mmCIF file of C-alpha atoms and ligand atoms in Angstrom:
data_model
loop_
_atom_site.group_PDB
_atom_site.id
_atom_site.type_symbol
_atom_site.label_atom_id
_atom_site.label_comp_id
_atom_site.label_asym_id
_atom_site.label_seq_id
_atom_site.Cartn_x
_atom_site.Cartn_y
_atom_site.Cartn_z
ATOM 1 C CA MET A 1 66.242 112.408 93.080
ATOM 2 C CA ASP A 2 63.562 110.816 95.243
ATOM 3 C CA ARG A 3 65.164 107.445 94.608
ATOM 4 C CA ILE A 4 68.557 108.719 95.743
ATOM 5 C CA ALA A 5 67.103 110.360 98.859
ATOM 6 C CA ARG A 6 65.194 107.172 99.704
ATOM 7 C CA PHE A 7 68.333 105.047 99.237
ATOM 8 C CA LEU A 8 70.416 107.320 101.490
ATOM 9 C CA GLN A 9 67.694 107.433 104.132
ATOM 10 C CA GLN A 10 67.385 103.646 104.080
ATOM 11 C CA ARG A 11 71.146 103.283 104.500
ATOM 12 C CA ALA A 12 71.095 105.758 107.402
ATOM 13 C CA ASP A 13 68.167 103.944 109.080
ATOM 14 C CA GLN A 14 70.102 100.663 108.861
ATOM 15 C CA GLY A 15 73.203 102.330 110.325
ATOM 16 C CA LEU A 16 75.027 101.606 107.031
ATOM 17 C CA LEU A 17 75.435 105.120 105.612
ATOM 18 C CA ARG A 18 79.116 105.670 104.992
ATOM 19 C CA THR A 19 80.725 109.074 105.363
ATOM 20 C CA LEU A 20 84.240 110.418 104.896
ATOM 21 C CA LYS A 21 86.224 111.214 108.039
ATOM 22 C CA PRO A 22 89.500 113.004 107.333
ATOM 23 C CA VAL A 23 92.513 112.492 109.573
ATOM 24 C CA ASP A 24 94.479 115.571 110.634
ATOM 25 C CA SER A 25 97.809 113.875 109.946
ATOM 26 C CA ARG A 26 99.302 110.401 109.731
ATOM 27 C CA GLY A 27 102.708 108.699 109.806
ATOM 28 C CA ALA A 28 105.136 106.498 111.781
ATOM 29 C CA GLY A 29 102.368 104.160 112.979
ATOM 30 C CA LYS A 30 100.235 106.997 114.381
ATOM 31 C CA LEU A 31 97.401 109.208 113.232
ATOM 32 C CA HIS A 32 95.894 112.414 114.565
ATOM 33 C CA ARG A 33 92.166 112.836 114.565
ATOM 34 C CA GLY A 34 89.994 115.378 116.346
ATOM 35 C CA GLY A 35 93.049 116.741 118.127
ATOM 36 C CA ARG A 36 94.022 113.313 119.534
ATOM 37 C CA GLU A 37 96.969 111.065 118.748
ATOM 38 C CA LEU A 38 96.062 107.428 118.124
ATOM 39 C CA ILE A 39 98.283 104.427 117.413
ATOM 40 C CA ASP A 40 97.215 103.461 113.915
ATOM 41 C CA PHE A 41 96.291 99.832 113.224
ATOM 42 C CA SER A 42 94.363 100.623 110.053
ATOM 43 C CA SER A 43 97.142 101.552 107.624
ATOM 44 C CA ASN A 44 98.495 99.603 104.647
ATOM 45 C CA ASP A 45 101.848 101.365 105.044
ATOM 46 C CA TYR A 46 103.169 98.017 106.329
ATOM 47 C CA LEU A 47 106.866 98.868 106.112
ATOM 48 C CA GLY A 48 106.553 102.453 107.328
ATOM 49 C CA LEU A 49 107.831 103.895 104.045
ATOM 50 C CA ALA A 50 105.187 106.556 103.307
ATOM 51 C CA HIS A 51 107.163 109.166 105.271
ATOM 52 C CA HIS A 52 110.622 107.799 104.577
ATOM 53 C CA PRO A 53 113.078 110.642 103.762
ATOM 54 C CA HIS A 54 114.443 108.725 100.753
ATOM 55 C CA LEU A 55 110.961 108.547 99.161
ATOM 56 C CA LYS A 56 110.278 112.201 99.946
ATOM 57 C CA PHE A 57 113.605 113.305 98.491
ATOM 58 C CA ALA A 58 113.183 111.209 95.320
ATOM 59 C CA THR A 59 109.689 112.652 94.839
ATOM 60 C CA GLN A 60 110.810 116.248 95.339
ATOM 61 C CA GLU A 61 113.730 115.851 92.936
ATOM 62 C CA ALA A 62 111.457 114.321 90.296
ATOM 63 C CA ILE A 63 108.921 117.130 90.676
ATOM 64 C CA GLU A 64 111.681 119.693 90.163
ATOM 65 C CA GLU A 65 112.811 117.898 87.018
ATOM 66 C CA TRP A 66 109.507 116.841 85.397
ATOM 67 C CA GLY A 67 106.755 118.738 87.210
ATOM 68 C CA VAL A 68 103.708 117.175 88.785
ATOM 69 C CA SER A 69 101.903 115.381 85.973
ATOM 70 C CA SER A 70 102.823 113.057 83.133
ATOM 71 C CA CYS A 71 100.338 115.162 81.086
ATOM 72 C CA ALA A 72 99.029 112.347 78.835
ATOM 73 C CA SER A 73 98.438 108.606 78.647
ATOM 74 C CA ARG A 74 101.411 106.321 77.931
ATOM 75 C CA LEU A 75 100.463 105.540 74.328
ATOM 76 C CA LEU A 76 100.129 109.249 73.509
ATOM 77 C CA SER A 77 102.883 111.466 74.901
ATOM 78 C CA GLY A 78 102.802 110.551 78.622
ATOM 79 C CA ASP A 79 105.397 107.785 78.316
ATOM 80 C CA MET A 80 108.553 108.775 80.209
ATOM 81 C CA LYS A 81 111.932 107.142 80.703
ATOM 82 C CA ILE A 82 111.243 106.783 84.414
ATOM 83 C CA HIS A 83 108.225 104.547 83.704
ATOM 84 C CA HIS A 84 110.547 102.220 81.787
ATOM 85 C CA THR A 85 113.194 102.319 84.531
ATOM 86 C CA LEU A 86 110.514 101.353 87.045
ATOM 87 C CA GLU A 87 109.178 98.579 84.809
ATOM 88 C CA GLU A 88 112.662 97.154 84.254
ATOM 89 C CA LYS A 89 113.243 97.184 88.008
ATOM 90 C CA VAL A 90 109.917 95.416 88.714
ATOM 91 C CA ALA A 91 110.516 92.831 85.982
ATOM 92 C CA SER A 92 113.961 92.016 87.328
ATOM 93 C CA LEU A 93 112.720 91.863 90.940
ATOM 94 C CA SER A 94 109.800 89.612 89.959
ATOM 95 C CA GLY A 95 111.985 87.380 87.786
ATOM 96 C CA LYS A 96 109.789 87.994 84.730
ATOM 97 C CA GLU A 97 110.623 89.129 81.214
ATOM 98 C CA ARG A 98 108.666 92.392 81.365
ATOM 99 C CA ALA A 99 106.440 94.493 83.611
ATOM 100 C CA LEU A 100 103.819 97.185 83.094
ATOM 101 C CA VAL A 101 102.936 99.951 85.518
ATOM 102 C CA PHE A 102 99.369 101.103 86.238
ATOM 103 C CA SER A 103 98.013 104.147 88.051
ATOM 104 C CA SER A 104 96.297 102.037 90.723
ATOM 105 C CA GLY A 105 95.726 98.439 91.750
ATOM 106 C CA TYR A 106 92.025 98.811 91.019
ATOM 107 C CA GLN A 107 92.745 99.925 87.448
ATOM 108 C CA ALA A 108 95.274 97.144 87.009
ATOM 109 C CA ASN A 109 92.950 94.313 88.018
ATOM 110 C CA VAL A 110 89.907 95.621 86.172
ATOM 111 C CA GLY A 111 91.911 96.223 83.001
ATOM 112 C CA ILE A 112 94.150 93.141 82.987
ATOM 113 C CA ILE A 113 91.373 90.601 83.528
ATOM 114 C CA SER A 114 89.049 92.179 80.972
ATOM 115 C CA ALA A 115 91.908 92.291 78.441
ATOM 116 C CA LEU A 116 92.927 88.671 78.987
ATOM 117 C CA VAL A 117 89.565 86.922 78.822
ATOM 118 C CA GLY A 118 86.160 87.505 77.247
ATOM 119 C CA ARG A 119 83.025 85.723 76.103
ATOM 120 C CA GLY A 120 83.589 82.010 75.667
ATOM 121 C CA ASP A 121 86.297 81.973 78.364
ATOM 122 C CA ALA A 122 86.067 81.087 82.046
ATOM 123 C CA VAL A 123 87.512 82.671 85.169
ATOM 124 C CA PHE A 124 87.926 80.679 88.384
ATOM 125 C CA SER A 125 88.099 83.204 91.204
ATOM 126 C CA ASP A 126 88.529 82.834 94.980
ATOM 127 C CA LYS A 127 85.329 83.939 96.760
ATOM 128 C CA LEU A 128 87.242 86.451 98.889
ATOM 129 C CA ASN A 129 89.086 88.117 96.014
ATOM 130 C CA HIS A 130 89.181 91.924 96.091
ATOM 131 C CA ALA A 131 86.406 93.990 94.460
ATOM 132 C CA SER A 132 88.787 95.068 91.678
ATOM 133 C CA ILE A 133 89.148 91.417 90.612
ATOM 134 C CA VAL A 134 85.398 90.845 90.847
ATOM 135 C CA ASP A 135 84.769 93.958 88.731
ATOM 136 C CA GLY A 136 87.401 92.930 86.171
ATOM 137 C CA VAL A 137 85.767 89.544 85.770
ATOM 138 C CA GLY A 138 82.325 91.180 85.441
ATOM 139 C CA LEU A 139 83.574 93.571 82.771
ATOM 140 C CA SER A 140 85.294 90.810 80.795
ATOM 141 C CA GLY A 141 82.080 88.969 79.864
ATOM 142 C CA ALA A 142 83.760 85.640 80.743
ATOM 143 C CA LYS A 143 81.840 83.028 82.709
ATOM 144 C CA CYS A 144 82.819 83.263 86.366
ATOM 145 C CA PHE A 145 83.149 80.310 88.759
ATOM 146 C CA ARG A 146 83.833 81.352 92.349
ATOM 147 C CA PHE A 147 85.528 78.750 94.515
ATOM 148 C CA ARG A 148 85.259 78.703 98.308
ATOM 149 C CA HIS A 149 88.030 80.690 99.932
ATOM 150 C CA ASN A 150 91.377 78.842 99.622
ATOM 151 C CA ASP A 151 89.431 75.596 99.051
ATOM 152 C CA LEU A 152 91.393 73.969 96.229
ATOM 153 C CA ASP A 153 89.274 70.804 96.370
ATOM 154 C CA HIS A 154 86.333 72.982 95.416
ATOM 155 C CA LEU A 155 88.408 74.642 92.681
ATOM 156 C CA GLU A 156 89.405 71.241 91.325
ATOM 157 C CA THR A 157 85.784 70.092 91.270
ATOM 158 C CA LEU A 158 84.846 73.187 89.256
ATOM 159 C CA LEU A 159 87.796 72.784 86.887
ATOM 160 C CA LYS A 160 87.033 69.113 86.325
ATOM 161 C CA LYS A 161 83.388 69.798 85.603
ATOM 162 C CA HIS A 162 83.624 72.951 83.503
ATOM 163 C CA SER A 163 87.081 73.712 82.137
ATOM 164 C CA HIS A 164 86.602 71.757 78.879
ATOM 165 C CA GLU A 165 83.539 73.894 78.006
ATOM 166 C CA PHE A 166 85.653 77.028 77.510
ATOM 167 C CA LYS A 167 88.251 78.293 75.036
ATOM 168 C CA ALA A 168 90.519 79.721 77.751
ATOM 169 C CA ARG A 169 90.665 79.412 81.517
ATOM 170 C CA LEU A 170 92.026 81.952 83.982
ATOM 171 C CA ILE A 171 92.496 81.290 87.693
ATOM 172 C CA VAL A 172 92.761 84.421 89.866
ATOM 173 C CA THR A 173 93.674 84.696 93.517
ATOM 174 C CA GLU A 174 95.239 87.039 96.020
ATOM 175 C CA THR A 175 98.367 85.713 97.701
ATOM 176 C CA VAL A 176 97.722 87.428 101.068
ATOM 177 C CA PHE A 177 94.037 88.029 101.738
ATOM 178 C CA SER A 178 93.207 91.418 103.177
ATOM 179 C CA MET A 179 90.265 90.488 105.421
ATOM 180 C CA GLU A 180 91.420 87.013 106.565
ATOM 181 C CA GLY A 181 95.150 87.786 106.741
ATOM 182 C CA ASP A 182 95.829 84.274 105.394
ATOM 183 C CA LEU A 183 97.980 83.048 102.514
ATOM 184 C CA CYS A 184 96.936 81.261 99.343
ATOM 185 C CA PRO A 185 98.154 77.607 99.060
ATOM 186 C CA LEU A 186 100.147 78.441 95.947
ATOM 187 C CA GLU A 187 102.092 75.188 95.501
ATOM 188 C CA ARG A 188 98.984 73.118 94.933
ATOM 189 C CA LEU A 189 97.343 75.895 92.944
ATOM 190 C CA VAL A 190 100.119 75.924 90.319
ATOM 191 C CA ALA A 191 99.822 72.150 89.973
ATOM 192 C CA LEU A 192 96.077 72.471 89.337
ATOM 193 C CA LYS A 193 96.473 75.241 86.803
ATOM 194 C CA ASP A 194 99.029 73.096 84.897
ATOM 195 C CA GLU A 195 96.743 70.069 84.962
ATOM 196 C CA TYR A 196 93.768 72.029 83.604
ATOM 197 C CA ARG A 197 95.852 74.167 81.206
ATOM 198 C CA ALA A 198 94.741 77.445 82.753
ATOM 199 C CA LEU A 199 96.534 80.771 83.113
ATOM 200 C CA LEU A 200 97.234 81.862 86.671
ATOM 201 C CA MET A 201 97.101 85.486 87.799
ATOM 202 C CA VAL A 202 97.954 86.415 91.383
ATOM 203 C CA ASP A 203 97.375 89.678 93.216
ATOM 204 C CA GLU A 204 100.272 90.321 95.608
ATOM 205 C CA ALA A 205 98.890 93.672 96.852
ATOM 206 C CA HIS A 206 99.370 92.682 100.514
ATOM 207 C CA ALA A 207 102.521 90.619 99.948
ATOM 208 C CA THR A 208 104.764 92.866 97.819
ATOM 209 C CA GLY A 209 107.598 94.278 99.893
ATOM 210 C CA ILE A 210 107.019 91.859 102.785
ATOM 211 C CA TYR A 211 107.511 88.366 101.375
ATOM 212 C CA GLY A 212 110.110 86.909 99.046
ATOM 213 C CA PRO A 213 113.652 87.950 98.165
ATOM 214 C CA GLY A 214 113.902 91.752 97.892
ATOM 215 C CA GLY A 215 110.190 91.949 98.750
ATOM 216 C CA ALA A 216 109.301 90.404 95.369
ATOM 217 C CA GLY A 217 106.243 88.675 96.873
ATOM 218 C CA LEU A 218 105.007 85.283 97.938
ATOM 219 C CA VAL A 219 105.316 83.694 94.495
ATOM 220 C CA ALA A 220 109.059 84.449 94.406
ATOM 221 C CA GLY A 221 109.374 83.471 98.075
ATOM 222 C CA LEU A 222 108.053 79.992 97.224
ATOM 223 C CA GLY A 223 110.185 79.697 94.083
ATOM 224 C CA LEU A 224 107.116 79.563 91.815
ATOM 225 C CA THR A 225 107.850 82.520 89.539
ATOM 226 C CA GLU A 226 108.126 80.402 86.391
ATOM 227 C CA ARG A 227 104.773 78.770 87.041
ATOM 228 C CA VAL A 228 102.631 81.903 87.482
ATOM 229 C CA GLU A 229 101.819 83.739 84.253
ATOM 230 C CA LEU A 230 100.815 87.110 85.733
ATOM 231 C CA ILE A 231 102.105 88.570 88.985
ATOM 232 C CA MET A 232 100.242 91.735 89.912
ATOM 233 C CA GLY A 233 101.205 93.916 92.873
ATOM 234 C CA THR A 234 100.749 97.430 94.196
ATOM 235 C CA PHE A 235 103.048 100.267 95.249
ATOM 236 C CA SER A 236 100.251 101.619 97.455
ATOM 237 C CA LYS A 237 100.607 99.348 100.476
ATOM 238 C CA ALA A 238 103.931 98.079 101.858
ATOM 239 C CA LEU A 239 105.825 100.273 99.389
ATOM 240 C CA GLY A 240 104.265 103.395 100.938
ATOM 241 C CA SER A 241 103.471 105.054 97.617
ATOM 242 C CA PHE A 242 100.883 104.742 94.838
ATOM 243 C CA GLY A 243 100.210 102.785 91.650
ATOM 244 C CA ALA A 244 100.480 99.137 90.658
ATOM 245 C CA TYR A 245 102.271 96.736 88.337
ATOM 246 C CA VAL A 246 101.944 93.455 86.552
ATOM 247 C CA ALA A 247 104.935 91.275 85.682
ATOM 248 C CA GLY A 248 104.791 88.543 83.028
ATOM 249 C CA SER A 249 106.026 87.530 79.609
ATOM 250 C CA ALA A 250 106.844 90.089 76.901
ATOM 251 C CA GLN A 251 103.841 88.769 74.971
ATOM 252 C CA ILE A 252 101.417 89.373 77.827
ATOM 253 C CA VAL A 253 102.767 92.884 78.431
ATOM 254 C CA ASP A 254 102.493 93.717 74.710
ATOM 255 C CA LEU A 255 98.935 92.407 74.699
ATOM 256 C CA LEU A 256 98.081 94.678 77.634
ATOM 257 C CA ILE A 257 99.717 97.722 76.049
ATOM 258 C CA ASN A 258 97.521 97.128 73.003
ATOM 259 C CA THR A 259 94.207 96.109 74.538
ATOM 260 C CA CYS A 260 93.992 96.966 78.238
ATOM 261 C CA ARG A 261 91.562 99.859 78.380
ATOM 262 C CA SER A 262 92.369 101.037 81.917
ATOM 263 C CA PHE A 263 96.008 101.339 80.800
ATOM 264 C CA ILE A 264 95.345 102.915 77.407
ATOM 265 C CA TYR A 265 92.686 105.439 78.358
ATOM 266 C CA SER A 266 94.154 106.901 81.523
ATOM 267 C CA THR A 267 96.882 109.444 82.267
ATOM 268 C CA ALA A 268 100.245 107.821 82.989
ATOM 269 C CA LEU A 269 101.508 107.517 86.551
ATOM 270 C CA PRO A 270 103.028 110.896 87.598
ATOM 271 C CA PRO A 271 106.830 110.793 87.235
ATOM 272 C CA ALA A 272 107.356 111.813 90.877
ATOM 273 C CA ILE A 273 105.310 108.822 92.002
ATOM 274 C CA ALA A 274 107.347 106.549 89.721
ATOM 275 C CA ALA A 275 110.457 108.012 91.427
ATOM 276 C CA ALA A 276 108.976 107.291 94.874
ATOM 277 C CA ASN A 277 108.202 103.717 93.782
ATOM 278 C CA LEU A 278 111.792 103.207 92.643
ATOM 279 C CA ALA A 279 113.070 104.621 95.935
ATOM 280 C CA ALA A 280 110.768 102.282 97.887
ATOM 281 C CA LEU A 281 112.003 99.221 95.965
ATOM 282 C CA GLU A 282 115.559 100.279 96.700
ATOM 283 C CA ILE A 283 114.885 100.546 100.452
ATOM 284 C CA VAL A 284 113.137 97.183 100.594
ATOM 285 C CA THR A 285 116.209 95.559 99.036
ATOM 286 C CA ARG A 286 118.629 97.553 101.202
ATOM 287 C CA GLU A 287 116.735 97.119 104.485
ATOM 288 C CA PRO A 288 115.285 93.583 104.529
ATOM 289 C CA GLU A 289 115.004 93.871 108.334
ATOM 290 C CA ARG A 290 111.843 95.972 107.873
ATOM 291 C CA GLY A 291 109.958 92.979 106.469
ATOM 292 C CA ARG A 292 111.586 90.554 108.896
ATOM 293 C CA VAL A 293 110.738 92.636 111.995
ATOM 294 C CA LEU A 294 107.158 93.089 110.764
ATOM 295 C CA ARG A 295 106.677 89.354 110.159
ATOM 296 C CA GLU A 296 108.177 88.481 113.564
ATOM 297 C CA ASN A 297 106.062 91.078 115.398
ATOM 298 C CA ALA A 298 102.921 89.839 113.650
ATOM 299 C CA ALA A 299 103.654 86.228 114.648
ATOM 300 C CA TRP A 300 104.342 87.321 118.241
ATOM 301 C CA PHE A 301 101.143 89.434 118.400
ATOM 302 C CA ARG A 302 99.004 86.647 116.924
ATOM 303 C CA ALA A 303 100.406 84.063 119.359
ATOM 304 C CA ALA A 304 99.865 86.418 122.326
ATOM 305 C CA LEU A 305 96.227 87.039 121.333
ATOM 306 C CA ILE A 306 95.631 83.291 121.057
ATOM 307 C CA ASP A 307 97.247 82.855 124.495
ATOM 308 C CA HIS A 308 94.733 85.370 125.813
ATOM 309 C CA GLY A 309 91.903 83.207 124.485
ATOM 310 C CA HIS A 310 90.957 85.242 121.404
ATOM 311 C CA GLU A 311 89.911 83.788 118.042
ATOM 312 C CA VAL A 312 92.485 84.980 115.563
ATOM 313 C CA ARG A 313 92.725 84.204 111.838
ATOM 314 C CA GLY A 314 95.476 84.112 109.247
ATOM 315 C CA SER A 315 99.270 84.186 109.410
ATOM 316 C CA SER A 316 100.388 87.513 107.906
ATOM 317 C CA GLN A 317 100.879 91.109 109.063
ATOM 318 C CA ILE A 318 97.073 91.466 108.872
ATOM 319 C CA VAL A 319 95.627 90.061 112.096
ATOM 320 C CA PRO A 320 91.834 89.632 112.208
ATOM 321 C CA LEU A 321 90.345 88.961 115.651
ATOM 322 C CA VAL A 322 86.846 87.533 115.280
ATOM 323 C CA VAL A 323 84.382 88.871 117.876
ATOM 324 C CA GLY A 324 81.016 87.726 116.455
ATOM 325 C CA GLU A 325 78.232 90.271 116.178
ATOM 326 C CA ALA A 326 78.733 93.611 114.415
ATOM 327 C CA GLU A 327 77.687 95.620 117.512
ATOM 328 C CA ARG A 328 80.399 93.937 119.548
ATOM 329 C CA ALA A 329 83.066 94.783 116.985
ATOM 330 C CA VAL A 330 81.922 98.430 116.807
ATOM 331 C CA ALA A 331 81.795 98.754 120.619
ATOM 332 C CA ALA A 332 85.271 97.222 120.981
ATOM 333 C CA SER A 333 86.676 99.503 118.282
ATOM 334 C CA SER A 334 85.234 102.583 120.082
ATOM 335 C CA ALA A 335 86.593 101.401 123.433
ATOM 336 C CA LEU A 336 90.056 100.940 121.894
ATOM 337 C CA ALA A 337 89.862 104.422 120.323
ATOM 338 C CA GLU A 338 89.120 105.847 123.793
ATOM 339 C CA GLN A 339 92.378 104.241 124.935
ATOM 340 C CA GLY A 340 94.366 105.653 121.990
ATOM 341 C CA PHE A 341 94.289 102.748 119.470
ATOM 342 C CA TRP A 342 92.752 103.147 116.014
ATOM 343 C CA VAL A 343 91.434 99.741 114.962
ATOM 344 C CA LEU A 344 88.719 99.209 112.366
ATOM 345 C CA PRO A 345 85.694 96.997 112.972
ATOM 346 C CA ILE A 346 84.907 94.861 109.909
ATOM 347 C CA ARG A 347 81.238 93.941 109.590
ATOM 348 C CA PRO A 348 78.807 92.303 107.147
ATOM 349 C CA PRO A 349 78.520 92.546 104.189
ATOM 350 C CA THR A 350 82.343 92.701 104.050
ATOM 351 C CA VAL A 351 82.491 89.535 106.198
ATOM 352 C CA PRO A 352 79.780 86.907 106.862
ATOM 353 C CA ALA A 353 77.163 87.563 109.582
ATOM 354 C CA GLY A 354 78.406 86.432 113.000
ATOM 355 C CA GLU A 355 82.058 86.836 111.940
ATOM 356 C CA SER A 356 82.520 90.543 112.564
ATOM 357 C CA ARG A 357 86.037 91.293 113.585
ATOM 358 C CA LEU A 358 88.655 93.766 114.622
ATOM 359 C CA ARG A 359 91.266 93.999 111.912
ATOM 360 C CA PHE A 360 94.769 94.856 113.093
ATOM 361 C CA SER A 361 97.027 96.009 110.318
ATOM 362 C CA LEU A 362 100.524 95.807 111.759
ATOM 363 C CA THR A 363 103.367 97.947 110.494
ATOM 364 C CA TYR A 364 107.136 98.144 110.983
ATOM 365 C CA ASP A 365 106.572 101.244 113.150
ATOM 366 C CA HIS A 366 104.678 99.354 115.882
ATOM 367 C CA SER A 367 106.855 98.348 118.836
ATOM 368 C CA ARG A 368 106.371 95.229 120.990
ATOM 369 C CA GLN A 369 105.657 97.608 123.868
ATOM 370 C CA GLN A 370 102.772 99.185 121.934
ATOM 371 C CA LEU A 371 101.494 95.739 120.957
ATOM 372 C CA SER A 372 101.594 94.542 124.596
ATOM 373 C CA LYS A 373 99.627 97.609 125.681
ATOM 374 C CA LEU A 374 97.186 96.976 122.855
ATOM 375 C CA ILE A 375 96.596 93.387 123.988
ATOM 376 C CA GLU A 376 95.796 94.566 127.544
ATOM 377 C CA ASN A 377 93.301 97.004 126.096
ATOM 378 C CA ILE A 378 91.760 94.436 123.733
ATOM 379 C CA ASP A 379 91.065 92.212 126.757
ATOM 380 C CA LYS A 380 89.406 95.132 128.518
ATOM 381 C CA ALA A 381 87.551 96.352 125.420
ATOM 382 C CA LEU A 382 86.060 92.967 124.671
ATOM 383 C CA HIS A 383 85.080 92.480 128.283
ATOM 384 C CA VAL A 384 83.506 95.947 128.383
ATOM 385 C CA SER A 385 81.755 95.438 125.061
ATOM 386 C CA VAL A 386 79.969 92.237 126.128
ATOM 387 C CA CYS A 387 78.618 93.761 129.375
HETATM 388 C C1 PLP B 1 94.009 92.661 97.031
HETATM 389 C C2 PLP B 1 93.898 94.078 96.505
HETATM 390 N N1 PLP B 1 94.050 94.265 95.185
HETATM 391 C C3 PLP B 1 93.961 95.511 94.662
HETATM 392 C C4 PLP B 1 93.718 96.612 95.451
HETATM 393 C C5 PLP B 1 93.612 97.962 94.827
HETATM 394 O O1 PLP B 1 94.817 98.642 94.943
HETATM 395 P P1 PLP B 1 94.877 100.234 94.875
HETATM 396 O O2 PLP B 1 94.517 100.730 96.243
HETATM 397 O O3 PLP B 1 96.289 100.535 94.488
HETATM 398 O O4 PLP B 1 93.882 100.672 93.852
HETATM 399 C C6 PLP B 1 93.578 96.442 96.829
HETATM 400 C C7 PLP B 1 93.335 97.618 97.683
HETATM 401 O O5 PLP B 1 92.856 97.583 98.766
HETATM 402 C C8 PLP B 1 93.663 95.134 97.378
HETATM 403 O O6 PLP B 1 93.514 94.917 98.685
#
């Protein structure tokens, strides 16, 4: 207990102790906190679907029919027709033979990677990959080579030097990176993975619903579906719901059903959530303007910030504005909150020292008028925060 108390005290002394801060309510690009309404730039509900009446209705209907829980894991008695309907839909959208649904993106990545590779194999992983990928690689027992973020020359150097030492090689990357807001150079990546006879797994968590035909993701958008062995994505971000999927060959899906521990030893996705996921996929196909408007607004916002002299990264709906020191990011975030904008400061160790940033997560619900007002306030907040 002393050790725990000491650890917590140390964290608090360093200003790094994290605590939970519940919101009063959230939706339509806004959140309520402490009795105040704030425009929300911290949500992953990129397409504004979390409160969509079609998702709510589908969920309520499914609860009436099947109740709240799936009551068991898939391989026992928790397997329901709706899971299969959802998997068929995802497979067809992704252009792959089969798909498998998971209860969360974290579970998917941890389980898939540790099922695919093990001792004697190698994983080549982008340095900025999500913690769930890092943990999956750690659990697998495979040798891990981390390449500099989006630096395919570095990846090639590592492949050239080490790939022949291993039985199997897996390359893993996100397609849209959540802290940089940038895209993976997929065309060259697929060429490298072919040359070095590796498997390629991509995490489309921040791309599903926004990029590609029907929101299938960046891989489909670039016409590379055939060349990527595993396409993982989540229902928990742009699709406004919960859970995750992987799409691939029938063989890969059968392997996962038989060996992926986070799939086997966990209760199946609740049927009402599967219904919400199906409803979300339907809306994305029916209303492609949601993704288009979001992408256009993000490009407009990014260009306007650059015009105002700010250092902005990436090219997606996630817009990171680099401000330098952590204190400056925290002060700017507080100043923006005072003005009614909820924007998270991202600090080390999440990003390198000196690269603290404000991370704007844009959604379909944000209007150009709100974004213009935000830019005015960013200018003021950053001016105020350096004084
Ligand atoms: C790239 C990436 N992969 C996976 C996950 C995990 O997804 P989930 O929240 O559904 O567990 C996240 C969540 O932030 C993510 O950003």
